[in-house]
PDB file of C-alpha atoms and ligand atoms in Angstrom:
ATOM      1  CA  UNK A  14       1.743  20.078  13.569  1.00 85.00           C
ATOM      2  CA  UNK A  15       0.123  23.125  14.702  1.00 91.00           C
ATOM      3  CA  UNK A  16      -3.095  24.619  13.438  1.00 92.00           C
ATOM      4  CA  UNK A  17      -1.676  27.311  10.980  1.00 91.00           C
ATOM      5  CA  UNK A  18       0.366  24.335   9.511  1.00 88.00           C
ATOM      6  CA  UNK A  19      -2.494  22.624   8.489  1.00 90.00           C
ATOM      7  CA  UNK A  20      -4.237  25.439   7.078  1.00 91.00           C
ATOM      8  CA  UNK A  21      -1.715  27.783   5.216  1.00 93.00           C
ATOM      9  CA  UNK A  22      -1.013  26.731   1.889  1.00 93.00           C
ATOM     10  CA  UNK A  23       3.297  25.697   1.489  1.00 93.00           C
ATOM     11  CA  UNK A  24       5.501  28.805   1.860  1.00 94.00           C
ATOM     12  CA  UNK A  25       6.816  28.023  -2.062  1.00 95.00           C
ATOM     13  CA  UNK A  26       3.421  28.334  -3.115  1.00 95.00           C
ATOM     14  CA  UNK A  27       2.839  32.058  -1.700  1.00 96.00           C
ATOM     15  CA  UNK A  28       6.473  33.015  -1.911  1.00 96.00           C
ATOM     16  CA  UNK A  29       5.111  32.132  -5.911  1.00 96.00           C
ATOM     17  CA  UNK A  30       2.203  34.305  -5.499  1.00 96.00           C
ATOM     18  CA  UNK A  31       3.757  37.000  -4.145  1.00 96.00           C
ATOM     19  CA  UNK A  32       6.116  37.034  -6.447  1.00 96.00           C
ATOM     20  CA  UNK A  33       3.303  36.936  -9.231  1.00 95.00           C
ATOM     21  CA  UNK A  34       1.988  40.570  -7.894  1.00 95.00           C
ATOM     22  CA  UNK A  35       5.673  42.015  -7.859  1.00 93.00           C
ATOM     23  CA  UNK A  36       5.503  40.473 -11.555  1.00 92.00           C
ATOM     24  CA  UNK A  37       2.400  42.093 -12.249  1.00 93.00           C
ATOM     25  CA  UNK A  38       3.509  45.506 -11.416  1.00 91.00           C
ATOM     26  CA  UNK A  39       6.946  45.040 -13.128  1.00 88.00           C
ATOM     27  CA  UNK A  40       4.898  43.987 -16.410  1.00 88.00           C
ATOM     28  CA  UNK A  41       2.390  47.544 -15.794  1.00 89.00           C
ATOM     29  CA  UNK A  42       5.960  49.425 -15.394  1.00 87.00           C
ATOM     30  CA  UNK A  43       7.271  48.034 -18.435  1.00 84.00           C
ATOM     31  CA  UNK A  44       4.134  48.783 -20.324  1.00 86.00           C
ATOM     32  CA  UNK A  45       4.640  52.394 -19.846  1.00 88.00           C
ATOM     33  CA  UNK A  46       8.396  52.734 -20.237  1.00 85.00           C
ATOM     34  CA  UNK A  47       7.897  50.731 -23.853  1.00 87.00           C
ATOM     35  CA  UNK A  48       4.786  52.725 -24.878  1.00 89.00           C
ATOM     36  CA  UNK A  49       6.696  55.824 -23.923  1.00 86.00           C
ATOM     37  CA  UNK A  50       9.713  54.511 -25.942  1.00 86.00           C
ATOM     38  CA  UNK A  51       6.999  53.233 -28.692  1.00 90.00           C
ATOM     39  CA  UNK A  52       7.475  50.024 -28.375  1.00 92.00           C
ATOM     40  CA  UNK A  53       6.162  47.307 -27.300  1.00 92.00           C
ATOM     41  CA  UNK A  54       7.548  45.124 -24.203  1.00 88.00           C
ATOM     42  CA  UNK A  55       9.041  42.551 -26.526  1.00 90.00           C
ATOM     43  CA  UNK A  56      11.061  44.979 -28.412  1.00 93.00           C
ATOM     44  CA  UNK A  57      11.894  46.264 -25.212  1.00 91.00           C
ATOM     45  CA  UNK A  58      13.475  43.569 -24.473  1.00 89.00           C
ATOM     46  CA  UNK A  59      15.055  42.506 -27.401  1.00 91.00           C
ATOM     47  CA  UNK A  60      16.679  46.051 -27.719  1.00 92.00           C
ATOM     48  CA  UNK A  61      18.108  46.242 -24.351  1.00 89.00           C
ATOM     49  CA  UNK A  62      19.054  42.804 -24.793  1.00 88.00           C
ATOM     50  CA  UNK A  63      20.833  42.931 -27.844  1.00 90.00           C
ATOM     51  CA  UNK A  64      22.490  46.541 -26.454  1.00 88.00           C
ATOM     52  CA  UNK A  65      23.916  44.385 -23.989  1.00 82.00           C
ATOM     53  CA  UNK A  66      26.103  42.181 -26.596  1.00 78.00           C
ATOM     54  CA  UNK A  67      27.695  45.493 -27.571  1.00 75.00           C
ATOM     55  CA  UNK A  68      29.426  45.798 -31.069  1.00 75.00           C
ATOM     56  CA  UNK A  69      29.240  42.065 -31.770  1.00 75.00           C
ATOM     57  CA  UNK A  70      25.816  42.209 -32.198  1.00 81.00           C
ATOM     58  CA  UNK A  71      22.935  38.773 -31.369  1.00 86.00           C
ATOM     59  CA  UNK A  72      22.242  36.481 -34.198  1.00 88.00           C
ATOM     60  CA  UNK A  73      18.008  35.981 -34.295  1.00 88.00           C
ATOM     61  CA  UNK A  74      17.922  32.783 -32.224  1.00 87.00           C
ATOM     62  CA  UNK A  75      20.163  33.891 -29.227  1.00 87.00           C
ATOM     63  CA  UNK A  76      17.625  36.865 -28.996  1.00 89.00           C
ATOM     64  CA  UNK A  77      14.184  34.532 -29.125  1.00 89.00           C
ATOM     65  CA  UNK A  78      16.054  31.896 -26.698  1.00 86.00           C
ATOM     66  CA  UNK A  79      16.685  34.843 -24.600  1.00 83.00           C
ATOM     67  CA  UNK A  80      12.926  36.557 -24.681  1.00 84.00           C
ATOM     68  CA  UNK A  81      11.189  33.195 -24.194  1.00 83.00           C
ATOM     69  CA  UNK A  82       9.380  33.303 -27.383  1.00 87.00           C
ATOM     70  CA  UNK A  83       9.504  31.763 -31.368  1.00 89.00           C
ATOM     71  CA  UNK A  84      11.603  32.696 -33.861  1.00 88.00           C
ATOM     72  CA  UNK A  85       9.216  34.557 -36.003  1.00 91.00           C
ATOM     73  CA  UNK A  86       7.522  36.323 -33.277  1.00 91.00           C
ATOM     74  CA  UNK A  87      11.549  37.190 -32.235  1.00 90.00           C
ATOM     75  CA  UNK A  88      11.973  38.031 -36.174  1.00 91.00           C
ATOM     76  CA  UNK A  89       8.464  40.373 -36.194  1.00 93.00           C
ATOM     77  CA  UNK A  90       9.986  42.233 -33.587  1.00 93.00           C
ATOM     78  CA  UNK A  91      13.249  42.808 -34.820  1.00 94.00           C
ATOM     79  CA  UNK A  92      11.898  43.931 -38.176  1.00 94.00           C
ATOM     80  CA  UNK A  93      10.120  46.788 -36.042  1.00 95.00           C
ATOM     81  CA  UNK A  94      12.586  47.738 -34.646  1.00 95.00           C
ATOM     82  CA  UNK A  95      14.806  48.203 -37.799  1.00 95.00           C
ATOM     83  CA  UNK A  96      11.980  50.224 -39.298  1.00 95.00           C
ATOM     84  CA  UNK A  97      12.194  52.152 -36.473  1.00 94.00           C
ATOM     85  CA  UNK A  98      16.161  52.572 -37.125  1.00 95.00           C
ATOM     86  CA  UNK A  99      16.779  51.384 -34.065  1.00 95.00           C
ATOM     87  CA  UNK A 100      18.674  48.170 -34.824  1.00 95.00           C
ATOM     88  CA  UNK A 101      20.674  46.976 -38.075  1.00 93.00           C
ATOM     89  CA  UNK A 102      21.211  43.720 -39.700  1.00 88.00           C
ATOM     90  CA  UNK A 103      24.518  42.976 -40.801  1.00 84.00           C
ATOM     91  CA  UNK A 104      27.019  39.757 -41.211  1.00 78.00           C
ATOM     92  CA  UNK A 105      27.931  38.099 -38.351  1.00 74.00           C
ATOM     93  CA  UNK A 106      32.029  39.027 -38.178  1.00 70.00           C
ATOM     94  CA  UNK A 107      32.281  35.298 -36.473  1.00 72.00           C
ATOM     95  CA  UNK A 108      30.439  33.626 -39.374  1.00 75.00           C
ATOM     96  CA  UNK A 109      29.937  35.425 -43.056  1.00 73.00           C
ATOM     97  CA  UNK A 110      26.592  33.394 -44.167  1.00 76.00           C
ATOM     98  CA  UNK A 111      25.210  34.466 -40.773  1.00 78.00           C
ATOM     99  CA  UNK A 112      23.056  37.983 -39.759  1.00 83.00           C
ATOM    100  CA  UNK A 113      23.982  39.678 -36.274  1.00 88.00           C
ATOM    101  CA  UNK A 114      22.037  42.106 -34.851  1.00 93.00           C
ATOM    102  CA  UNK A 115      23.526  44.782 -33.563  1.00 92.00           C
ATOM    103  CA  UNK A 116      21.649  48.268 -31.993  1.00 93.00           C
ATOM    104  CA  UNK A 117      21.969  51.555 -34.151  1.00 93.00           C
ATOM    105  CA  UNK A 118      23.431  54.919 -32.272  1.00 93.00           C
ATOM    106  CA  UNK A 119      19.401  55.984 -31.921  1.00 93.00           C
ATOM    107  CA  UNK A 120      19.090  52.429 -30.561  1.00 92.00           C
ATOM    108  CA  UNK A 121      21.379  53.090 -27.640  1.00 91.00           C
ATOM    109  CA  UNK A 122      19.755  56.258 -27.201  1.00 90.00           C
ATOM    110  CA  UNK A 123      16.635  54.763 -26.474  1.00 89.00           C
ATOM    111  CA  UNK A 124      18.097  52.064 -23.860  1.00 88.00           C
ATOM    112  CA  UNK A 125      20.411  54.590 -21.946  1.00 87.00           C
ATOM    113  CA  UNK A 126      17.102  56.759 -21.526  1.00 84.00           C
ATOM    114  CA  UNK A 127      15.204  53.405 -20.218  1.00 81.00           C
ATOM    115  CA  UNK A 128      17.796  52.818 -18.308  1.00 78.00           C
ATOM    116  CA  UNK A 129      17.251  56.190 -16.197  1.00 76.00           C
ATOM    117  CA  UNK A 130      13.601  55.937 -16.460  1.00 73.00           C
ATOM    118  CA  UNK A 131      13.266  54.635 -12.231  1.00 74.00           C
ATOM    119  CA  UNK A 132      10.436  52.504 -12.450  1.00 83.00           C
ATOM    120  CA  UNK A 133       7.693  51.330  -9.497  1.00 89.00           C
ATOM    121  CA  UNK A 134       9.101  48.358  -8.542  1.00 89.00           C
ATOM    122  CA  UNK A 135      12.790  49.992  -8.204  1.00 90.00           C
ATOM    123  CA  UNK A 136      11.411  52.488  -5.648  1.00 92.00           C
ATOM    124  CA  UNK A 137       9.656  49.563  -4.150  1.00 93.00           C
ATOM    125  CA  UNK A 138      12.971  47.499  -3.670  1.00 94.00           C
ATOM    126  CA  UNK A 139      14.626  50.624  -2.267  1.00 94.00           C
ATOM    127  CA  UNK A 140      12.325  51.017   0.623  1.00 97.00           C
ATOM    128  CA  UNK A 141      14.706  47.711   2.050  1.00 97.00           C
ATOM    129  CA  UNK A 142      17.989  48.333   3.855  1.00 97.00           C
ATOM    130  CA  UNK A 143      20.723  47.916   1.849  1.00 95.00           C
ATOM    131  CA  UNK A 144      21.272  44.857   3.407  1.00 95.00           C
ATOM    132  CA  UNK A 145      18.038  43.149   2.756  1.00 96.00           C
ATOM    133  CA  UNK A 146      18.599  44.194  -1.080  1.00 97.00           C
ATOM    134  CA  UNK A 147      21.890  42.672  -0.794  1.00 95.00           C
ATOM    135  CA  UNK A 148      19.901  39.390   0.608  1.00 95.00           C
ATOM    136  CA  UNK A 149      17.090  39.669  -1.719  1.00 96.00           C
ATOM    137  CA  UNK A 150      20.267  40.064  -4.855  1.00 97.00           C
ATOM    138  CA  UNK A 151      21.747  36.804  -3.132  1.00 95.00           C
ATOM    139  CA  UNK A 152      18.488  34.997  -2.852  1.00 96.00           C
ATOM    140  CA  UNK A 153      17.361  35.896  -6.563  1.00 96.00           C
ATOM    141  CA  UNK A 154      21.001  34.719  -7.846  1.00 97.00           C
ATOM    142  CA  UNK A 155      19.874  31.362  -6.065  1.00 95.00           C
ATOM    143  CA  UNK A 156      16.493  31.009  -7.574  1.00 96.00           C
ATOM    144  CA  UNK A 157      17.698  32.013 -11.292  1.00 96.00           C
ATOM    145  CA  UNK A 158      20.613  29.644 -10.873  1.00 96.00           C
ATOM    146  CA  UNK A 159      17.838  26.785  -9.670  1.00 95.00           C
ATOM    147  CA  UNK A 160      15.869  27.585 -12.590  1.00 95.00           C
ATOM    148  CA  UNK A 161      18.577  27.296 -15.546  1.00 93.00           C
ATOM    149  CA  UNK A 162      20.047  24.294 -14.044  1.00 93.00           C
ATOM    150  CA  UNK A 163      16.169  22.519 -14.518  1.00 95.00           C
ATOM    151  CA  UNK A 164      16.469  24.418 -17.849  1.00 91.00           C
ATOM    152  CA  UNK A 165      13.032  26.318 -17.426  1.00 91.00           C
ATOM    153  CA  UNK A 166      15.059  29.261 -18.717  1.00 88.00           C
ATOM    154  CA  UNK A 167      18.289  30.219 -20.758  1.00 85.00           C
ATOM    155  CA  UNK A 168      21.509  30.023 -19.317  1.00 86.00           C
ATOM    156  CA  UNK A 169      22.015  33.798 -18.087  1.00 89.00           C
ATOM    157  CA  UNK A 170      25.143  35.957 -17.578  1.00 91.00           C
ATOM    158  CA  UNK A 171      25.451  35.404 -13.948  1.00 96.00           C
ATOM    159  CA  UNK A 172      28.672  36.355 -12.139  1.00 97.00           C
ATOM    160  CA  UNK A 173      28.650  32.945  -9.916  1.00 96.00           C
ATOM    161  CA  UNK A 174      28.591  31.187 -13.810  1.00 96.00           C
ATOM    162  CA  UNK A 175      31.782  32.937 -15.011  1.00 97.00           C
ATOM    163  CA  UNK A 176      35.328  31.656 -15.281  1.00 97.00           C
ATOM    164  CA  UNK A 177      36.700  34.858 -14.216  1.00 98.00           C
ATOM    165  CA  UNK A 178      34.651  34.788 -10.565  1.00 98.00           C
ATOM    166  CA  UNK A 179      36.351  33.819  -7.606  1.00 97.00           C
ATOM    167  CA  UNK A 180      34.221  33.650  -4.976  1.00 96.00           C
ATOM    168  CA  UNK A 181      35.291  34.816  -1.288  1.00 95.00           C
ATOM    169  CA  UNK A 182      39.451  35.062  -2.407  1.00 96.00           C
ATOM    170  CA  UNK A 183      39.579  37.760  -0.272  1.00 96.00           C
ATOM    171  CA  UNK A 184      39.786  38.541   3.638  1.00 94.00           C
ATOM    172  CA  UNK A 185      38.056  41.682   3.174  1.00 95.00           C
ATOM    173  CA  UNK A 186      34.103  41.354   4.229  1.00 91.00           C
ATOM    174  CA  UNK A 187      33.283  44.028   2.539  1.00 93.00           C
ATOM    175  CA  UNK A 188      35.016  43.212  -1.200  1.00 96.00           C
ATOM    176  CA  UNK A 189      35.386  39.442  -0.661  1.00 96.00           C
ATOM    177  CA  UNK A 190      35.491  38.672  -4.415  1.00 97.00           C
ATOM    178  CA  UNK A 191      37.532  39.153  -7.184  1.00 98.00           C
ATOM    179  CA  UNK A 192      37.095  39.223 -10.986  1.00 98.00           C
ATOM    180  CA  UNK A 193      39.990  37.606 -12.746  1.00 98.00           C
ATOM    181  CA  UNK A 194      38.924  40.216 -16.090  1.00 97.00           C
ATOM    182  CA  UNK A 195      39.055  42.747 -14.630  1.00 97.00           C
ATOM    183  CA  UNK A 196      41.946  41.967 -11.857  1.00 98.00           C
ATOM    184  CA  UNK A 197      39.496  43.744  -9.143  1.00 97.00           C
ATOM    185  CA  UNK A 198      37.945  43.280  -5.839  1.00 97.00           C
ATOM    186  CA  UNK A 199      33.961  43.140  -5.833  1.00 97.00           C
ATOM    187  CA  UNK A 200      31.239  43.109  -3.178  1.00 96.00           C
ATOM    188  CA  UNK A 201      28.481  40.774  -2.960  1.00 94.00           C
ATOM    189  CA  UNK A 202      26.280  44.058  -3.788  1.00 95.00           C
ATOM    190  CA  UNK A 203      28.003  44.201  -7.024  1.00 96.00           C
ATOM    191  CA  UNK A 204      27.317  40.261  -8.335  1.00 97.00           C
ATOM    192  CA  UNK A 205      26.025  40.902 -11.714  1.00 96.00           C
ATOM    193  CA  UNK A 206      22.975  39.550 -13.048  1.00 95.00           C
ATOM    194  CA  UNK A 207      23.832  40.587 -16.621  1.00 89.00           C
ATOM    195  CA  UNK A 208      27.294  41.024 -17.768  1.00 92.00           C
ATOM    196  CA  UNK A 209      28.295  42.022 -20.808  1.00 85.00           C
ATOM    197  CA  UNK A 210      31.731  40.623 -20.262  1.00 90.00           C
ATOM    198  CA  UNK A 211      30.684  36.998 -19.016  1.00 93.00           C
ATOM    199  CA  UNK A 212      32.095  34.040 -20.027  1.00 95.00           C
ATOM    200  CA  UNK A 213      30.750  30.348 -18.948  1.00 96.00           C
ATOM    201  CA  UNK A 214      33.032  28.561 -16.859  1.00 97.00           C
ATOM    202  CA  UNK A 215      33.240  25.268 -17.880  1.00 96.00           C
ATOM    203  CA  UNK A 216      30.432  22.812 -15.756  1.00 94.00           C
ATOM    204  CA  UNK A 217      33.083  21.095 -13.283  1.00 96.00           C
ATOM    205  CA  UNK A 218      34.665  24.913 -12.618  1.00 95.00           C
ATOM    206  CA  UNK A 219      30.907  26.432 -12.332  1.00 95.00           C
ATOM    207  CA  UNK A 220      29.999  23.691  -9.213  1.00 94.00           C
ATOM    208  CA  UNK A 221      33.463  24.337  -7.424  1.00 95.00           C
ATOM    209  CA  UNK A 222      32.749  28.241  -7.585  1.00 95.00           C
ATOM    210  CA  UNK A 223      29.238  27.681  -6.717  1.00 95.00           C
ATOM    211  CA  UNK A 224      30.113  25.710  -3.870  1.00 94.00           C
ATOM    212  CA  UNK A 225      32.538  27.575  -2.576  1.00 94.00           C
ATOM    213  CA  UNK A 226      30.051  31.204  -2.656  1.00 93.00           C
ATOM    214  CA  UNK A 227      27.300  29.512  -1.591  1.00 89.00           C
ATOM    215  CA  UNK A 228      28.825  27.109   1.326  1.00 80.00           C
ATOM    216  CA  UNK A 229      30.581  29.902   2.863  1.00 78.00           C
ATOM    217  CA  UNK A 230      27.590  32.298   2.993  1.00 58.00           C
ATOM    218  CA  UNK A 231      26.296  29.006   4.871  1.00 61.00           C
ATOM    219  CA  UNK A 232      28.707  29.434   7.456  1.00 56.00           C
ATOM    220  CA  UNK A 233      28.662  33.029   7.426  1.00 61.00           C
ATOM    221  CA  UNK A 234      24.669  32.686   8.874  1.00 54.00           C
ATOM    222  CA  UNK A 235      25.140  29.967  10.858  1.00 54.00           C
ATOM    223  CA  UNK A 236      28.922  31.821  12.756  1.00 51.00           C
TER     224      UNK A 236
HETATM  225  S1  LIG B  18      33.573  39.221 -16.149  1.00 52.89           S
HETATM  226 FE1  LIG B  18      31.549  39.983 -15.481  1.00 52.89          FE
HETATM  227  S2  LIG B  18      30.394  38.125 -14.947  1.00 52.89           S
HETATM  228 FE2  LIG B  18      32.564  37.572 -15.015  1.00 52.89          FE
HETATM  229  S3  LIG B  18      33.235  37.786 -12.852  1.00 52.89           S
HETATM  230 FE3  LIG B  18      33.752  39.695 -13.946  1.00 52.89          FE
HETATM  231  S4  LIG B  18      31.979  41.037 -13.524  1.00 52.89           S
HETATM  232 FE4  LIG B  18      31.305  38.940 -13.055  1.00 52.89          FE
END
Protein backbone atom coordinates (compact mmCIF):
# COMPACT_ATOMS: atom_id res chain seq x y z
CA UNK A 1 0.00 0.00 0.00
CA UNK A 2 1.53 3.19 -0.79
CA UNK A 3 1.21 6.43 1.11
CA UNK A 4 -1.55 8.20 -1.03
CA UNK A 5 -3.52 4.88 -0.53
CA UNK A 6 -3.71 5.28 2.93
CA UNK A 7 -4.59 8.77 2.94
CA UNK A 8 -7.08 9.54 0.01
CA UNK A 9 -10.47 8.83 0.84
CA UNK A 10 -12.04 5.62 -1.81
CA UNK A 11 -12.30 6.82 -5.43
CA UNK A 12 -16.43 6.08 -5.12
CA UNK A 13 -16.50 8.43 -2.43
CA UNK A 14 -14.99 11.54 -4.49
CA UNK A 15 -16.20 10.28 -7.83
CA UNK A 16 -19.66 10.99 -5.35
CA UNK A 17 -18.46 14.33 -4.47
CA UNK A 18 -17.60 15.40 -7.57
CA UNK A 19 -20.46 14.47 -8.90
CA UNK A 20 -22.36 16.44 -6.04
CA UNK A 21 -20.71 19.90 -7.46
CA UNK A 22 -21.70 18.97 -11.18
CA UNK A 23 -25.20 18.42 -9.31
CA UNK A 24 -25.01 21.60 -7.70
CA UNK A 25 -24.52 23.60 -10.76
CA UNK A 26 -27.12 21.55 -12.77
CA UNK A 27 -29.70 22.39 -9.82
CA UNK A 28 -28.42 26.59 -10.11
CA UNK A 29 -29.03 26.02 -14.08
CA UNK A 30 -32.31 24.65 -13.59
CA UNK A 31 -33.26 27.34 -11.18
CA UNK A 32 -32.94 29.89 -13.81
CA UNK A 33 -34.36 28.10 -16.83
CA UNK A 34 -37.69 27.35 -14.45
CA UNK A 35 -37.82 30.89 -12.99
CA UNK A 36 -37.43 32.16 -16.51
CA UNK A 37 -40.21 29.71 -17.62
CA UNK A 38 -42.10 30.67 -14.15
CA UNK A 39 -41.92 27.75 -12.70
CA UNK A 40 -40.52 26.13 -10.32
CA UNK A 41 -37.93 23.08 -10.80
CA UNK A 42 -40.57 20.53 -9.92
CA UNK A 43 -42.95 21.65 -12.50
CA UNK A 44 -40.10 21.70 -14.62
CA UNK A 45 -39.83 18.51 -14.42
CA UNK A 46 -43.08 17.23 -14.36
CA UNK A 47 -43.84 19.22 -17.64
CA UNK A 48 -41.00 18.02 -19.62
CA UNK A 49 -41.68 14.78 -18.23
CA UNK A 50 -45.10 14.37 -19.00
CA UNK A 51 -44.23 16.12 -22.72
CA UNK A 52 -42.26 13.17 -23.11
CA UNK A 53 -45.36 10.57 -22.92
CA UNK A 54 -46.74 12.50 -25.89
CA UNK A 55 -50.59 12.34 -26.63
CA UNK A 56 -51.20 9.54 -24.13
CA UNK A 57 -50.67 11.67 -21.46
CA UNK A 58 -49.07 10.39 -17.39
CA UNK A 59 -51.59 9.39 -14.86
CA UNK A 60 -50.51 11.40 -11.26
CA UNK A 61 -48.50 8.53 -9.77
CA UNK A 62 -46.24 7.67 -12.84
CA UNK A 63 -45.32 11.47 -12.67
CA UNK A 64 -44.48 11.56 -8.60
CA UNK A 65 -42.67 7.98 -9.04
CA UNK A 66 -40.83 9.66 -11.74
CA UNK A 67 -39.87 13.19 -9.81
CA UNK A 68 -38.92 11.38 -6.59
CA UNK A 69 -41.48 13.01 -4.54
CA UNK A 70 -45.34 12.34 -2.83
CA UNK A 71 -48.32 12.31 -4.45
CA UNK A 72 -49.72 15.51 -3.22
CA UNK A 73 -46.63 17.46 -3.55
CA UNK A 74 -46.75 15.71 -7.42
CA UNK A 75 -50.65 16.79 -7.37
CA UNK A 76 -49.70 20.67 -6.02
CA UNK A 77 -47.62 20.88 -8.88
CA UNK A 78 -49.71 19.70 -11.47
CA UNK A 79 -52.56 21.92 -10.34
CA UNK A 80 -50.02 24.89 -11.12
CA UNK A 81 -49.36 24.03 -13.91
CA UNK A 82 -53.00 23.66 -15.20
CA UNK A 83 -53.66 27.14 -13.86
CA UNK A 84 -51.01 28.11 -15.79
CA UNK A 85 -52.74 26.31 -18.97
CA UNK A 86 -49.97 24.50 -19.44
CA UNK A 87 -51.22 20.96 -18.85
CA UNK A 88 -54.89 19.39 -18.96
CA UNK A 89 -56.60 16.72 -17.10
CA UNK A 90 -58.58 14.42 -18.98
CA UNK A 91 -59.66 10.47 -18.93
CA UNK A 92 -57.16 8.15 -19.30
CA UNK A 93 -58.13 6.55 -23.06
CA UNK A 94 -56.56 3.12 -21.44
CA UNK A 95 -58.83 3.28 -18.38
CA UNK A 96 -62.23 5.62 -18.22
CA UNK A 97 -62.37 6.05 -14.18
CA UNK A 98 -58.73 7.15 -14.50
CA UNK A 99 -57.16 11.05 -15.13
CA UNK A 100 -54.07 11.33 -17.63
CA UNK A 101 -52.17 14.16 -17.87
CA UNK A 102 -51.35 15.27 -20.89
CA UNK A 103 -49.32 18.89 -21.85
CA UNK A 104 -51.49 21.71 -23.55
CA UNK A 105 -50.09 23.30 -27.09
CA UNK A 106 -48.64 26.38 -24.67
CA UNK A 107 -47.24 23.47 -22.64
CA UNK A 108 -45.07 22.23 -25.46
CA UNK A 109 -44.20 25.64 -26.16
CA UNK A 110 -42.64 26.08 -23.02
CA UNK A 111 -40.53 22.65 -23.15
CA UNK A 112 -39.33 23.07 -26.87
CA UNK A 113 -38.01 26.62 -25.67
CA UNK A 114 -36.23 24.78 -22.52
CA UNK A 115 -35.11 22.52 -24.61
CA UNK A 116 -32.93 25.21 -26.65
CA UNK A 117 -32.18 27.12 -23.61
CA UNK A 118 -28.02 25.57 -23.53
CA UNK A 119 -27.44 25.49 -20.03
CA UNK A 120 -23.84 25.62 -17.87
CA UNK A 121 -23.31 22.26 -17.42
CA UNK A 122 -24.01 21.44 -21.33
CA UNK A 123 -21.18 23.82 -22.30
CA UNK A 124 -19.25 22.21 -19.55
CA UNK A 125 -19.70 18.58 -21.01
CA UNK A 126 -18.82 19.94 -24.45
CA UNK A 127 -15.40 21.09 -23.55
CA UNK A 128 -14.69 16.84 -23.77
CA UNK A 129 -13.86 15.19 -27.09
CA UNK A 130 -16.55 13.63 -28.51
CA UNK A 131 -15.20 10.60 -27.48
CA UNK A 132 -14.93 11.15 -23.82
CA UNK A 133 -18.77 12.30 -24.01
CA UNK A 134 -19.41 9.16 -25.73
CA UNK A 135 -17.50 7.41 -22.57
CA UNK A 136 -18.96 9.61 -20.03
CA UNK A 137 -22.86 8.64 -22.02
CA UNK A 138 -21.61 4.88 -21.64
CA UNK A 139 -20.43 5.23 -18.11
CA UNK A 140 -23.69 7.19 -16.93
CA UNK A 141 -25.93 4.39 -18.77
CA UNK A 142 -23.90 2.03 -16.32
CA UNK A 143 -24.41 3.90 -13.15
CA UNK A 144 -28.32 4.64 -13.84
CA UNK A 145 -28.72 1.00 -14.80
CA UNK A 146 -26.79 0.07 -11.23
CA UNK A 147 -29.06 2.31 -9.52
CA UNK A 148 -32.65 1.02 -10.79
CA UNK A 149 -31.61 -2.48 -10.49
CA UNK A 150 -30.99 -1.64 -6.33
CA UNK A 151 -34.27 0.26 -6.94
CA UNK A 152 -32.92 3.68 -5.49
CA UNK A 153 -34.72 5.12 -8.50
CA UNK A 154 -37.58 4.39 -11.12
CA UNK A 155 -37.08 2.17 -13.82
CA UNK A 156 -36.05 4.74 -16.72
CA UNK A 157 -36.43 4.62 -20.53
CA UNK A 158 -33.02 3.41 -21.26
CA UNK A 159 -32.18 2.06 -24.73
CA UNK A 160 -30.03 -1.04 -23.20
CA UNK A 161 -33.76 -1.80 -21.24
CA UNK A 162 -35.80 -2.00 -24.48
CA UNK A 163 -37.04 -5.00 -26.41
CA UNK A 164 -36.40 -3.36 -29.61
CA UNK A 165 -32.32 -2.85 -28.79
CA UNK A 166 -29.95 -5.08 -30.21
CA UNK A 167 -26.83 -4.43 -29.04
CA UNK A 168 -23.58 -4.70 -31.39
CA UNK A 169 -25.81 -6.67 -34.51
CA UNK A 170 -23.80 -4.91 -36.68
CA UNK A 171 -20.10 -5.04 -38.18
CA UNK A 172 -20.07 -1.44 -38.58
CA UNK A 173 -17.96 0.36 -35.56
CA UNK A 174 -19.36 3.26 -36.12
CA UNK A 175 -23.43 2.23 -36.14
CA UNK A 176 -23.01 -1.12 -34.33
CA UNK A 177 -26.65 -1.19 -33.11
CA UNK A 178 -29.87 -1.51 -34.36
CA UNK A 179 -33.41 -0.58 -33.21
CA UNK A 180 -35.90 -3.24 -34.11
CA UNK A 181 -38.82 0.01 -34.07
CA UNK A 182 -37.45 1.74 -35.99
CA UNK A 183 -35.59 -0.98 -38.40
CA UNK A 184 -32.31 1.41 -38.15
CA UNK A 185 -28.70 1.37 -37.42
CA UNK A 186 -27.59 3.52 -34.24
CA UNK A 187 -24.29 4.60 -32.71
CA UNK A 188 -23.31 4.25 -29.24
CA UNK A 189 -23.50 8.28 -29.28
CA UNK A 190 -27.09 7.95 -29.98
CA UNK A 191 -28.15 5.37 -26.83
CA UNK A 192 -31.04 7.16 -25.45
CA UNK A 193 -31.48 8.02 -21.98
CA UNK A 194 -35.15 8.95 -22.46
CA UNK A 195 -37.21 7.53 -25.15
CA UNK A 196 -40.41 8.26 -25.83
CA UNK A 197 -40.84 5.09 -27.79
CA UNK A 198 -39.34 2.56 -25.12
CA UNK A 199 -40.70 -0.47 -24.25
CA UNK A 200 -39.29 -2.86 -21.27
CA UNK A 201 -37.91 -5.94 -22.45
CA UNK A 202 -38.95 -8.55 -20.45
CA UNK A 203 -36.13 -9.29 -17.29
CA UNK A 204 -34.48 -12.58 -18.89
CA UNK A 205 -34.29 -10.50 -22.52
CA UNK A 206 -32.97 -7.19 -20.57
CA UNK A 207 -29.72 -9.39 -18.94
CA UNK A 208 -28.96 -11.13 -22.41
CA UNK A 209 -28.92 -7.54 -24.13
CA UNK A 210 -27.12 -6.15 -21.27
CA UNK A 211 -24.62 -8.70 -21.42
CA UNK A 212 -24.05 -8.78 -24.69
CA UNK A 213 -23.44 -4.42 -24.89
CA UNK A 214 -21.66 -4.40 -21.99
CA UNK A 215 -19.27 -7.68 -22.41
CA UNK A 216 -18.29 -6.67 -25.77
CA UNK A 217 -17.33 -3.06 -24.89
CA UNK A 218 -15.17 -5.29 -22.36
CA UNK A 219 -13.35 -6.73 -25.07
CA UNK A 220 -13.37 -3.80 -27.14
CA UNK A 221 -10.87 -2.05 -24.17
CA UNK A 222 -9.10 -4.83 -23.38
CA UNK A 223 -8.32 -5.79 -27.83
S1 LIG B 1 -37.39 2.25 -29.32
FE1 LIG B 1 -36.19 3.90 -28.35
S2 LIG B 1 -35.35 2.97 -26.48
FE2 LIG B 1 -36.02 1.31 -27.82
S3 LIG B 1 -34.13 0.75 -28.95
FE3 LIG B 1 -35.32 2.17 -30.23
S4 LIG B 1 -34.43 4.19 -29.74
FE4 LIG B 1 -33.79 2.81 -28.09
Amino acid sequence: MTLFDAITTPLPRRLREGLDRIAAAMRADEWGVAEEAGLTPTQLHALTFIAGRGEAGMRLRAVAEHLGVTQPTATDSIAALARKGLVTKLADPADKRAIAIRVTPAGCDVVRAIGLAMTSAERALETLTPQEQQTLLDLVIKTIRALQKAEAIPPQRLCVSCRHFRPHAHADAELPHHCALVDAAFGGRHLRLDCPEHDPAPPAESEAAWSLFAHHDAHQAGA
